[in-house]
GROMACS .gro file of C-alpha atoms in nm:
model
  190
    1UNK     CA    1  -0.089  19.904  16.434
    2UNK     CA    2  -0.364  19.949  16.166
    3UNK     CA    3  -0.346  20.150  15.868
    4UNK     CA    4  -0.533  20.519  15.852
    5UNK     CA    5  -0.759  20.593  15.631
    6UNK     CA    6  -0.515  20.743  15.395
    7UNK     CA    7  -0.268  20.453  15.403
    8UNK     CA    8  -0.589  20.252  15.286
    9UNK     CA    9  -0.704  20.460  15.045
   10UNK     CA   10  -0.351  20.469  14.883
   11UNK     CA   11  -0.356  20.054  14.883
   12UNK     CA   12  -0.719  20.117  14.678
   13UNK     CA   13  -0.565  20.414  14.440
   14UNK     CA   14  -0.283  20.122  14.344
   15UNK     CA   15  -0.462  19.836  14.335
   16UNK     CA   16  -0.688  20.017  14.056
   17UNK     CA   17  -0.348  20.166  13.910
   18UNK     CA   18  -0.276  19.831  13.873
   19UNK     CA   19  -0.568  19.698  13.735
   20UNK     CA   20  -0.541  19.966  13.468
   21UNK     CA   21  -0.187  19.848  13.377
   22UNK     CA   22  -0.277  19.509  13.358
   23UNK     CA   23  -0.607  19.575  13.125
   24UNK     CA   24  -0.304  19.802  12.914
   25UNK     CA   25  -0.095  19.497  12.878
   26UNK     CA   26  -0.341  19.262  12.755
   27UNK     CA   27  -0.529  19.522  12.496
   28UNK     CA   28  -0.175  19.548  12.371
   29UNK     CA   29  -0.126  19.198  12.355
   30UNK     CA   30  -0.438  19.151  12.175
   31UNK     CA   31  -0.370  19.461  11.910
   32UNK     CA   32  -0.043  19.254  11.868
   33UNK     CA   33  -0.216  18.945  11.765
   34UNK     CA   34  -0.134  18.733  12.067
   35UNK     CA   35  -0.462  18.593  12.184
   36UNK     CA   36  -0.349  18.413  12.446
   37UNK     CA   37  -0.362  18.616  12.750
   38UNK     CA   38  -0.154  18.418  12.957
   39UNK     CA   39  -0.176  18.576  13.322
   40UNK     CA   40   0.180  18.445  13.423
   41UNK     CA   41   0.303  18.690  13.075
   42UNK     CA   42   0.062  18.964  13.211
   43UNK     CA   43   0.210  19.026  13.531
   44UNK     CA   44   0.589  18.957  13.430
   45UNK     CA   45   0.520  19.291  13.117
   46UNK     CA   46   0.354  19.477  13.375
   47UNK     CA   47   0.591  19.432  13.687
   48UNK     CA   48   0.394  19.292  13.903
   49UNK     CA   49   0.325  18.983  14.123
   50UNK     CA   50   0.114  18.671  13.919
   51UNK     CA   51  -0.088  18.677  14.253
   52UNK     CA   52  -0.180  19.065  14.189
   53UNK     CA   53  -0.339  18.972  13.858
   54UNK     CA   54  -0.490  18.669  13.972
   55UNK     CA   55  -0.660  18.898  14.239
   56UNK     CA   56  -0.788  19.105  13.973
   57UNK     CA   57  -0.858  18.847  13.698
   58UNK     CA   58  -0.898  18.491  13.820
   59UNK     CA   59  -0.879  18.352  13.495
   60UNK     CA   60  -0.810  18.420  13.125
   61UNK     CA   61  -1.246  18.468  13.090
   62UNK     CA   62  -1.229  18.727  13.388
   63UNK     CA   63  -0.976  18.975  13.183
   64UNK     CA   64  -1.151  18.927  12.862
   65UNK     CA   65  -1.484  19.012  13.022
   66UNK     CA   66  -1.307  19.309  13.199
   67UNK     CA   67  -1.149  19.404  12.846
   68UNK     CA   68  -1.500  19.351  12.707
   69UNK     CA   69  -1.737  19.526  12.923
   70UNK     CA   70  -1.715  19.938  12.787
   71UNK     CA   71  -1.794  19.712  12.378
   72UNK     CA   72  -2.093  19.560  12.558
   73UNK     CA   73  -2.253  19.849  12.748
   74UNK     CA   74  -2.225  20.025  12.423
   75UNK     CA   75  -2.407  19.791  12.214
   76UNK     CA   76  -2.690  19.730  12.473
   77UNK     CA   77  -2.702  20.168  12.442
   78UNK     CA   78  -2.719  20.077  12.061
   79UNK     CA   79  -3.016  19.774  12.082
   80UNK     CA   80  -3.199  20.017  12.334
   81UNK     CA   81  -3.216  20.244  12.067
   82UNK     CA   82  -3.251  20.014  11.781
   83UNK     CA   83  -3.568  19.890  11.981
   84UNK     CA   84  -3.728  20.253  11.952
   85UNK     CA   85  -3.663  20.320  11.607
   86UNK     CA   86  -3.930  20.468  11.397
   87UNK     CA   87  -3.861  20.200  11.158
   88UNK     CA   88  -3.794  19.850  11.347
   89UNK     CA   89  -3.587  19.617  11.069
   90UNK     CA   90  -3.371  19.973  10.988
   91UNK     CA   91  -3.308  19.925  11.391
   92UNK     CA   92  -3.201  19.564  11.329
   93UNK     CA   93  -2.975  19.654  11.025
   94UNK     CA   94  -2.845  19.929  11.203
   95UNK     CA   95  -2.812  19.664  11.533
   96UNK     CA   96  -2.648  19.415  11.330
   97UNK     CA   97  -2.384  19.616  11.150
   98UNK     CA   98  -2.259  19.814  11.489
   99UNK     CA   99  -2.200  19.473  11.685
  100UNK     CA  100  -2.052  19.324  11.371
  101UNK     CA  101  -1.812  19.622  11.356
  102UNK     CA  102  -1.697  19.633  11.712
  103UNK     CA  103  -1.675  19.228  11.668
  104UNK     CA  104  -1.462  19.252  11.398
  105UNK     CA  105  -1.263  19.584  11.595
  106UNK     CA  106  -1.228  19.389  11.925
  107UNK     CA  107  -1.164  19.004  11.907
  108UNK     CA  108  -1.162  19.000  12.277
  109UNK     CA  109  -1.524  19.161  12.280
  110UNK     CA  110  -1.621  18.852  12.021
  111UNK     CA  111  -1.482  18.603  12.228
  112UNK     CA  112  -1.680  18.714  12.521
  113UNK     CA  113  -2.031  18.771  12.331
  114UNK     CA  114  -1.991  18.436  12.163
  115UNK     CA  115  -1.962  18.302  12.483
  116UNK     CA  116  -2.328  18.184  12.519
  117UNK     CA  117  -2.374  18.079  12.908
  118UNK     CA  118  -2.003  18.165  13.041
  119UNK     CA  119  -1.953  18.452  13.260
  120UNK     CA  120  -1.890  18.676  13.549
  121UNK     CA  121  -2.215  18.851  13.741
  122UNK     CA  122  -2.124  19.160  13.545
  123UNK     CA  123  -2.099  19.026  13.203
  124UNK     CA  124  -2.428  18.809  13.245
  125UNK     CA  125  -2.639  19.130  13.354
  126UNK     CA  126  -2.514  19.288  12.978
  127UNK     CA  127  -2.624  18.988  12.818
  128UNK     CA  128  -2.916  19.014  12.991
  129UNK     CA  129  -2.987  19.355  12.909
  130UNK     CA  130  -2.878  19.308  12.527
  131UNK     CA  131  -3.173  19.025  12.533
  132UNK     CA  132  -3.403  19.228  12.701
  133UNK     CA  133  -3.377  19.510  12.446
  134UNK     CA  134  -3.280  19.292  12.111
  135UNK     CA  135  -3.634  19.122  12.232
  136UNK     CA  136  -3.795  19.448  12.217
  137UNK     CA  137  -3.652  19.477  11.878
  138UNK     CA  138  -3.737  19.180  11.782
  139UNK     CA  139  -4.144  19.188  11.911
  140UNK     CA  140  -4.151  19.554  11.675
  141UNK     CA  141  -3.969  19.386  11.369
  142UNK     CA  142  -4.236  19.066  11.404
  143UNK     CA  143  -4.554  19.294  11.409
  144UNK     CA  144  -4.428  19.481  11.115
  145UNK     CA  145  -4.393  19.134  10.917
  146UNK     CA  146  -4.017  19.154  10.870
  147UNK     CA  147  -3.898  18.877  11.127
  148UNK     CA  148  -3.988  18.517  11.173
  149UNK     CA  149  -4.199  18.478  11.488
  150UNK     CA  150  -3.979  18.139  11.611
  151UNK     CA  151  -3.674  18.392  11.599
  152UNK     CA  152  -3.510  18.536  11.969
  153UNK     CA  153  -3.286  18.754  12.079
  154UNK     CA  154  -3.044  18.431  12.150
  155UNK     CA  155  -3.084  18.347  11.798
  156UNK     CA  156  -2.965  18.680  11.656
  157UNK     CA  157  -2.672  18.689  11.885
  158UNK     CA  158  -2.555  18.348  11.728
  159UNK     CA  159  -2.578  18.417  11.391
  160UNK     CA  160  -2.405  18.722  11.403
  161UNK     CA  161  -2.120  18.557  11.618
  162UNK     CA  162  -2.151  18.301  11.263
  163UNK     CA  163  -2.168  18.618  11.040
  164UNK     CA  164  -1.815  18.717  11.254
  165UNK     CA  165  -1.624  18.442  11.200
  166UNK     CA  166  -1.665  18.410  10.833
  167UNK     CA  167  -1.596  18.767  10.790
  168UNK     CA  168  -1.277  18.698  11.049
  169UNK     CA  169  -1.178  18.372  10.831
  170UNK     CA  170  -1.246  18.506  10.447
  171UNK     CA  171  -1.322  18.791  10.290
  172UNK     CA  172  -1.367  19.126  10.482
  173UNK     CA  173  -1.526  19.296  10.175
  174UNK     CA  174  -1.837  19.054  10.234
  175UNK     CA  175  -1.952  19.216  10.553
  176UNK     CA  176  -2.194  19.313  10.440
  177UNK     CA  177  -2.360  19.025  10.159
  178UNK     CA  178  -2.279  18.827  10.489
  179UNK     CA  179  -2.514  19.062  10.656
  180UNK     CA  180  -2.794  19.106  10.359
  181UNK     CA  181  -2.808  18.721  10.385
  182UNK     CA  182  -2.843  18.725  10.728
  183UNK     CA  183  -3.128  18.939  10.728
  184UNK     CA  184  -3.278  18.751  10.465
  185UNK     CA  185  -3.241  18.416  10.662
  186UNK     CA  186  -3.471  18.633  10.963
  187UNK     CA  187  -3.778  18.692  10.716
  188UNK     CA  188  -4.059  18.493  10.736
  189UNK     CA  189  -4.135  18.246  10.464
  190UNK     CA  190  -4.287  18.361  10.170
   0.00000   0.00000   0.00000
């Protein structure tokens, strides 16, 4: 006998209740300072089968791109709009200190942006997108004289992953020096 369309339905509404749980556990893993994400660990604080998050998440990279995903549409909303400021480098200052700050908020979010070719088909779309509009930036912030012209969007996202982890590993309070200098590094030669 095959299922109805409500019994199937009802397998979809819990496999998604499920998924939710599982994202729970590991944000508050993470929050509790245990990085590791160990699937096995996963399934036994949420109740559930390892193969049910292995379904979901086929490896550790899977759940921290999951976990990541609502930090990265927001800063691609945030370079979009950067890219049509009335003043361009403002945009990039602005640019830089947001992804900095949810960075800095949201290790798993870092680990997955400082991830430079890894990836699911979801998470390499939003790092497409963030290049597409940090280039936009970029090409406004070059014809107003504030950017070197060798400098893309790549570029930017590895320094600021560099800006992160010496922020992460010293002094919190430096933020933003580590930023100034950062900026400073972008400007053409004088």
């Amino acid at each position: 006998m095959t299922p109805g369309a409500g019994q199937e339905r009802e397998l979809r509404a819990d496999a998604a209740r499920n998924r939710a749980r599982i994202l729970r556990a590991a944000r508050e893993q993470l929050a509790a300072g245990d990085n590791s994400l160990q699937l096995n660990a996963i399934a036994r604080l949420v109740g559930v089968g390892v193969g049910t998050v292995y379904r979901h998440f086929p490896n550790r990279h899977a759940l921290l791109e999951a976990l990541s995903a609502e930090r990265f549409e927001e800063l691609v909303e945030e370079a979009k709009a950067a890219a049509v400021a009335e003043d361009p480098l403002t945009g990039l200052r602005r640019l830089l200190r947001f992804a900095l700050d949810r960075m800095l908020d949201d290790p798993d979010f870092a680990a997955v942006l400082e991830s430079a070719g890894e990836g699911g088909a979801r998470t390499s779309e939003m790092k497409a997108q963030l290049d597409r509009a940090v280039t936009e930036l970029l090409d406004g912030v070059r014809t107003a004289g504030a950017v070197r012209s060798s400098i893309e969007a790549d570029d930017v996202r590895r320094l600021l992953c560099g800006v992160g982890h010496a922020v992460r590993s010293g002094d919190s309070e430096a933020r933003d020096l580590y930023l100034d200098i950062l900026l400073e590094g972008l400007r053409p030669p004088r």
